[in-house]
Short mmCIF file of C-alpha atoms and ligand atoms in Angstrom, two decimals:
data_model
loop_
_atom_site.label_atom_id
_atom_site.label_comp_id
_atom_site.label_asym_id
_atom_site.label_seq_id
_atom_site.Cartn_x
_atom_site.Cartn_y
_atom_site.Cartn_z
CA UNK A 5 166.87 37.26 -13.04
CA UNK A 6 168.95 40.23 -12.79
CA UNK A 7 171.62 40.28 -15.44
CA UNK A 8 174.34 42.63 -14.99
CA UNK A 9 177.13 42.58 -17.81
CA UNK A 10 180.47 44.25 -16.84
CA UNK A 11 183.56 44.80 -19.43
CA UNK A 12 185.80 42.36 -17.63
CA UNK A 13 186.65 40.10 -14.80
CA UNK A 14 188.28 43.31 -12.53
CA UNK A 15 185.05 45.45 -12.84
CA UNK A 16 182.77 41.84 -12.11
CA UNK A 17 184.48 41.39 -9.40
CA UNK A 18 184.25 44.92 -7.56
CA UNK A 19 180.05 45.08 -8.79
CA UNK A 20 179.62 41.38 -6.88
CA UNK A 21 181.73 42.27 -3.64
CA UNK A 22 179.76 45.86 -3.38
CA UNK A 23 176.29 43.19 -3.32
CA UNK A 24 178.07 41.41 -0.62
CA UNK A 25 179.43 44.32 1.40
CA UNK A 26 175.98 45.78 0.90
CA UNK A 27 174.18 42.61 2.81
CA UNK A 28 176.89 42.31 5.39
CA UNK A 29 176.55 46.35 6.28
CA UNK A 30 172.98 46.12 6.19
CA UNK A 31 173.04 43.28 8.07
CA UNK A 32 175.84 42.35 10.64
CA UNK A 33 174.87 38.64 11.39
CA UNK A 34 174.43 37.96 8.24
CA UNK A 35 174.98 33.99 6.90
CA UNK A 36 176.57 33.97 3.47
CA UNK A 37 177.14 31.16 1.06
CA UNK A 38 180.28 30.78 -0.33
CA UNK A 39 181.58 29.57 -3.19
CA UNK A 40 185.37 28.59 -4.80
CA UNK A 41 186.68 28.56 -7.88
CA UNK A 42 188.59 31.31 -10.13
CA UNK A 43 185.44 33.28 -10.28
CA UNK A 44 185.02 34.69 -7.21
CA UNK A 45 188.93 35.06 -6.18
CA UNK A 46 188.00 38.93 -7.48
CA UNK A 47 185.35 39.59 -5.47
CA UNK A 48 187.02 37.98 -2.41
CA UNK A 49 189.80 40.51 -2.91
CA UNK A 50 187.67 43.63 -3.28
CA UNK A 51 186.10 42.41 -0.04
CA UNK A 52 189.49 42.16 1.92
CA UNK A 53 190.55 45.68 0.22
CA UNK A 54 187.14 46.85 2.02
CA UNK A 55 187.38 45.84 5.04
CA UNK A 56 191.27 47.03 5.18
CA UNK A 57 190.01 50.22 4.15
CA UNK A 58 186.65 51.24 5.31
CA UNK A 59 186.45 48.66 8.24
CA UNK A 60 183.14 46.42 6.89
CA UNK A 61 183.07 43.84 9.76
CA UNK A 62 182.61 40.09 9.24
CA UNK A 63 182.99 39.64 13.61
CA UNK A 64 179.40 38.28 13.11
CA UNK A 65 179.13 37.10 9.74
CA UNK A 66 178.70 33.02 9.91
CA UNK A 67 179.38 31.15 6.44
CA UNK A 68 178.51 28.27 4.48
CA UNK A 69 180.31 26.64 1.78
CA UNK A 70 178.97 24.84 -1.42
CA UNK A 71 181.34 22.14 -1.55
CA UNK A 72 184.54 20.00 -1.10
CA UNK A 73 186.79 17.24 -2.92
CA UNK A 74 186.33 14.23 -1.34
CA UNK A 75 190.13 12.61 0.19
CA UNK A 76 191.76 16.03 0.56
CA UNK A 77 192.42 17.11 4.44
CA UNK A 78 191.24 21.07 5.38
CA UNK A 79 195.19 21.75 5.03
CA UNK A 80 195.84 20.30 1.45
CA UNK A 81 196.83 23.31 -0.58
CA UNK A 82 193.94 22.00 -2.91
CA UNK A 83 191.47 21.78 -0.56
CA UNK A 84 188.41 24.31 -0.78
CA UNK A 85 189.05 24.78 2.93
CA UNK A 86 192.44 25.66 2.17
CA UNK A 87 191.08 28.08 -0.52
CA UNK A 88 188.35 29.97 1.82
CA UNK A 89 190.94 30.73 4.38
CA UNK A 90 194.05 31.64 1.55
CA UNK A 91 191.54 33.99 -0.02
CA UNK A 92 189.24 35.67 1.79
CA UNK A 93 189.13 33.93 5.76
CA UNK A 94 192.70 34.86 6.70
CA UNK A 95 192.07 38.90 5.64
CA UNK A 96 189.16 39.78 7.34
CA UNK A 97 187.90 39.66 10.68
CA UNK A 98 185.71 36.58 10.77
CA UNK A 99 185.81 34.20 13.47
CA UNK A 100 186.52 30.89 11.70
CA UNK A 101 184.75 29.21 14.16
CA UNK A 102 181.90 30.11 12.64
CA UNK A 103 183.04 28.75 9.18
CA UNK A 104 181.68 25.84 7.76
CA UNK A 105 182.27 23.78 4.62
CA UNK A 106 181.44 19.72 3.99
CA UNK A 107 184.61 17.60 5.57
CA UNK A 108 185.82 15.92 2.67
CA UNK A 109 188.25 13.88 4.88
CA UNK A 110 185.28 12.57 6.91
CA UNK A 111 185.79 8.78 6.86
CA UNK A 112 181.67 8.09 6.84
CA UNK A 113 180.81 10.16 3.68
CA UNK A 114 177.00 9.48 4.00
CA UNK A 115 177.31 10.84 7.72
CA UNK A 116 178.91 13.80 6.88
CA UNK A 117 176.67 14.89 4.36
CA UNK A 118 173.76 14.32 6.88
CA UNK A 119 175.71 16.66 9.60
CA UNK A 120 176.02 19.52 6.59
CA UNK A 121 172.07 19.12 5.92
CA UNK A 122 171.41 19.36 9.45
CA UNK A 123 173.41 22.49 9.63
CA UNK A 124 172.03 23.87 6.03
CA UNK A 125 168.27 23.78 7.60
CA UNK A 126 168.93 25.98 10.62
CA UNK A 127 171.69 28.10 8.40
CA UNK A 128 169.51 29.78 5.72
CA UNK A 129 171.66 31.27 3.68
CA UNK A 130 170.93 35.55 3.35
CA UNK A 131 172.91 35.31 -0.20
CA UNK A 132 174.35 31.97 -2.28
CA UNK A 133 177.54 32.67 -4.33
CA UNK A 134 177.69 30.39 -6.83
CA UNK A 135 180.36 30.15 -9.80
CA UNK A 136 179.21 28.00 -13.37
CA UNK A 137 180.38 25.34 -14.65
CA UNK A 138 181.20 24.87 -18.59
CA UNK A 139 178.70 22.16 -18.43
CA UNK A 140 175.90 24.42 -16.62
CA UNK A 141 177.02 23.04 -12.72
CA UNK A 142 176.56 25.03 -9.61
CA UNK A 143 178.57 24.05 -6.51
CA UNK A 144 178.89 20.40 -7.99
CA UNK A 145 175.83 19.62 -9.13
CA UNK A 146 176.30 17.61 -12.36
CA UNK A 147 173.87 17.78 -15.24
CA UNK A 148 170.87 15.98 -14.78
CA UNK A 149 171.07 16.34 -10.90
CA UNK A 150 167.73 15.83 -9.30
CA UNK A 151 166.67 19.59 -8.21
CA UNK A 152 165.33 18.18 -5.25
CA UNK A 153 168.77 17.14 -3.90
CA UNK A 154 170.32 18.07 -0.88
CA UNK A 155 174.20 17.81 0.29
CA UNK A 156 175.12 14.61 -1.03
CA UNK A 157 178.24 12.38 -2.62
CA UNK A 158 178.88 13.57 -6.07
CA UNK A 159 181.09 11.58 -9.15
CA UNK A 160 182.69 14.37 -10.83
CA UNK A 161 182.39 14.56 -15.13
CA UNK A 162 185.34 13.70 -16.87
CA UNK A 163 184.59 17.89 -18.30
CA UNK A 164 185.00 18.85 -14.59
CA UNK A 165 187.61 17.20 -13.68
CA UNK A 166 189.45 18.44 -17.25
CA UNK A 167 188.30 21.39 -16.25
CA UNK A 168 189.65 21.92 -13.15
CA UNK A 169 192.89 20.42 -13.41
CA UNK A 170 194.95 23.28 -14.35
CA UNK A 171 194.84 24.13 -10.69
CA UNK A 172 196.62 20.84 -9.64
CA UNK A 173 200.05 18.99 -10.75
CA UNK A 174 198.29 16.86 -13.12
CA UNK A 175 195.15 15.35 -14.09
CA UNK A 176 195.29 12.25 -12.19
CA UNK A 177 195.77 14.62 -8.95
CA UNK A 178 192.32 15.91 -9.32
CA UNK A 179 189.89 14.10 -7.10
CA UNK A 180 187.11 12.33 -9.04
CA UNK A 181 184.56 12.86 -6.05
CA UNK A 182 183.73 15.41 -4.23
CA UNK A 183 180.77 16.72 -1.67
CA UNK A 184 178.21 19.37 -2.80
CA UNK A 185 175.55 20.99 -1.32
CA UNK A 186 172.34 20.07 -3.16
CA UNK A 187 170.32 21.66 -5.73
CA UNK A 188 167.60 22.30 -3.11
CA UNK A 189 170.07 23.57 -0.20
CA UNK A 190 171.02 26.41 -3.04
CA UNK A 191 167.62 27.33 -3.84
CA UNK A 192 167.14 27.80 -0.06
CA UNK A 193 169.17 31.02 0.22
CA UNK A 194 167.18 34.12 0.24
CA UNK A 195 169.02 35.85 -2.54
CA UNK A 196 171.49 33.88 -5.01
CA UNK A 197 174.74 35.77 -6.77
CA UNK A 198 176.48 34.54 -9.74
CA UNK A 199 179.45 35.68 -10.52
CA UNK A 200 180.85 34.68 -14.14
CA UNK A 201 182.99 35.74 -16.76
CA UNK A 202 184.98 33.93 -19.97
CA UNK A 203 183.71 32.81 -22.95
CA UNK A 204 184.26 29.71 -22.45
CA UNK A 205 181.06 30.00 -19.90
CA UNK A 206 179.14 31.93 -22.70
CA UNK A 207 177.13 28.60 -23.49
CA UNK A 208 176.24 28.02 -20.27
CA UNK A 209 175.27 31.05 -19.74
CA UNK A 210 172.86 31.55 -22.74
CA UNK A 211 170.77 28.11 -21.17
CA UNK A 212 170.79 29.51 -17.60
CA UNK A 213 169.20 32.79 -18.58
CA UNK A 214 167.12 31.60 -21.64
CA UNK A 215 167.01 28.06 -21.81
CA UNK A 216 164.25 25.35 -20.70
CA UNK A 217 164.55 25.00 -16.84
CA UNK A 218 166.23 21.42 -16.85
CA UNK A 219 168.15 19.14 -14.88
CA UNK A 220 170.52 18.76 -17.76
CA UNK A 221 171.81 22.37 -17.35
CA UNK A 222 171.58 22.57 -13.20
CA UNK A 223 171.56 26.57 -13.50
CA UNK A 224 168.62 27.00 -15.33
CA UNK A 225 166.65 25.91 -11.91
CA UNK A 226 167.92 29.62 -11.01
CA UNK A 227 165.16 30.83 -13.39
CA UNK A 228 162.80 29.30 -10.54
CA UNK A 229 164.59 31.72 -7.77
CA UNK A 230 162.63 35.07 -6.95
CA UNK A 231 166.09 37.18 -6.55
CA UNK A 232 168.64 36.00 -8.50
CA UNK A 233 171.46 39.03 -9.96
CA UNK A 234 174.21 37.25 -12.33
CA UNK A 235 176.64 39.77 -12.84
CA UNK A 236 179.02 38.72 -15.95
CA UNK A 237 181.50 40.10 -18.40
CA UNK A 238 180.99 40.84 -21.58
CA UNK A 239 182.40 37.33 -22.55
CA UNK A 240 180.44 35.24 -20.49
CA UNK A 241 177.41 37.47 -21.55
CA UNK A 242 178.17 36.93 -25.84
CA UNK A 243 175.43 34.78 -26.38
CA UNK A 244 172.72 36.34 -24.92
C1 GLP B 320 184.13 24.21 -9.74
C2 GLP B 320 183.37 24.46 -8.42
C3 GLP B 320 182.21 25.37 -8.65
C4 GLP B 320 182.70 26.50 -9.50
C5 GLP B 320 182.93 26.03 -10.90
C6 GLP B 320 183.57 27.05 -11.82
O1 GLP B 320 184.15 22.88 -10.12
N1 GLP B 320 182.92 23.33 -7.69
O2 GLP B 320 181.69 25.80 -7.40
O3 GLP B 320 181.74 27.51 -9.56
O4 GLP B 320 183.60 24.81 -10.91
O5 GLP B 320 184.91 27.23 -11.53
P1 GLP B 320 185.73 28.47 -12.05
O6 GLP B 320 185.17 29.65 -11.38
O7 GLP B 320 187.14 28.18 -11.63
O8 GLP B 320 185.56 28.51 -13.52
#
């Protein structure tokens, strides 16, 4: 694992968006994993400042996203469809047809998570973005996920959902399911990139990096992946 540890969230976010300007320039068709979340809003923005300003093109770029709630249409303001295009979709020059994250409006769950795997194996992924969870989850795998698992229906923690219900009205708007790319459709990309920063991740963080691989903390499997860079701030990065 490549650790890199920035000062704050601002200089995390410009290191992690020069990696992903750097795959996309090197290599125009590029298929990059996406992730949500407050973590990567940074990065998204230094990529959008980028291409406004030195013209990196995303014409051919074709994306895949870790993950969805489960009940929310592409157009609910919480939806991680809503999020890809509000940050980062809507600013460059991708074609959003070539956009793709789980439908978590799809009224056959179990179908729809077979259509994403179906797309996953002929989409390898040249770079994952992934965020962390407080509890150690990528995308939304939960502790003790099975690492073999692929894009399946997951029941969120009651830490997640705490955890992610500043961004909605209230608590009880927060789905309690969502879909998630799998463990193993992570590990597939070529090259993962973490981007993390609090120290309220600092915990999680330590097991990832230094921990016993386990299912309890699902980011430890990273320690299995032959190119992984975690770039953190100095907060995230207190334990190690
Ligand atoms: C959410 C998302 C993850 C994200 C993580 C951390 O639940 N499903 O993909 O990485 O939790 O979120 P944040 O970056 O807002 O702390």
């Amino acid at each position: 694992m490549n650790v890199i540890i920035t000062e704050n969230y601002e200089e995390m976010s410009k290191k992690a968006a020069e990696i992903l300007i750097g795959i996309v320039k090197s290599n125009p068709n590029a298929i990059l994993g996406l992730a949500t979340g407050s973590s990567p809003i940074g990065t998204y923005k230094n990529m959008i400042k980028d291409h406004k300003e030195n013209g990196t093109s995303y014409k051919n770029v074709k994306t895949v996203n870790l993950d969805e709630y489960v009940g929310l249409t592409k157009d609910h303001d919480q939806s991680y469809a809503y999020f890809m295009r509000t940050n980062l979709f809507d600013y460059i020059d991708i074609d959003q047809n070539n956009t793709n994250l789980p439908c978590g409006s799809a009224p056959d769950t179990q179908k729809e998570c077979d259509r994403y795997n179906a797309l996953l194996e002929t989409m390898k992924q040249d770079v994952q973005v992934l965020g962390l969870g407080s509890n150690g989850h990528i995308g939304f795998n939960e502790p003790n996920t099975p690492f073999e698992s692929v894009t399946h229906l997951v029941d969120l923690t009651e830490n997640t959902i705490k955890d992610n219900s500043r961004l909605f009205a209230s608590i009880d708007e927060v789905p309690r399911q969502a879909l998630s790319m799998g463990i193993k459709n992570i590990m597939q990309a070529k090259s993962i990139l973490m981007v993390v920063s609090g120290k309220n991740k600092a915990e999680a963080v330590k097991g990832m990096v230094k921990g016993e691989v386990t299912p309890a903390l699902p980011a430890s499997v990273l320690q299995l992946h032959p190119y992984v860079t975690i770039v953190c701030d100095k907060d995230a990065a207190s334990l190690l």
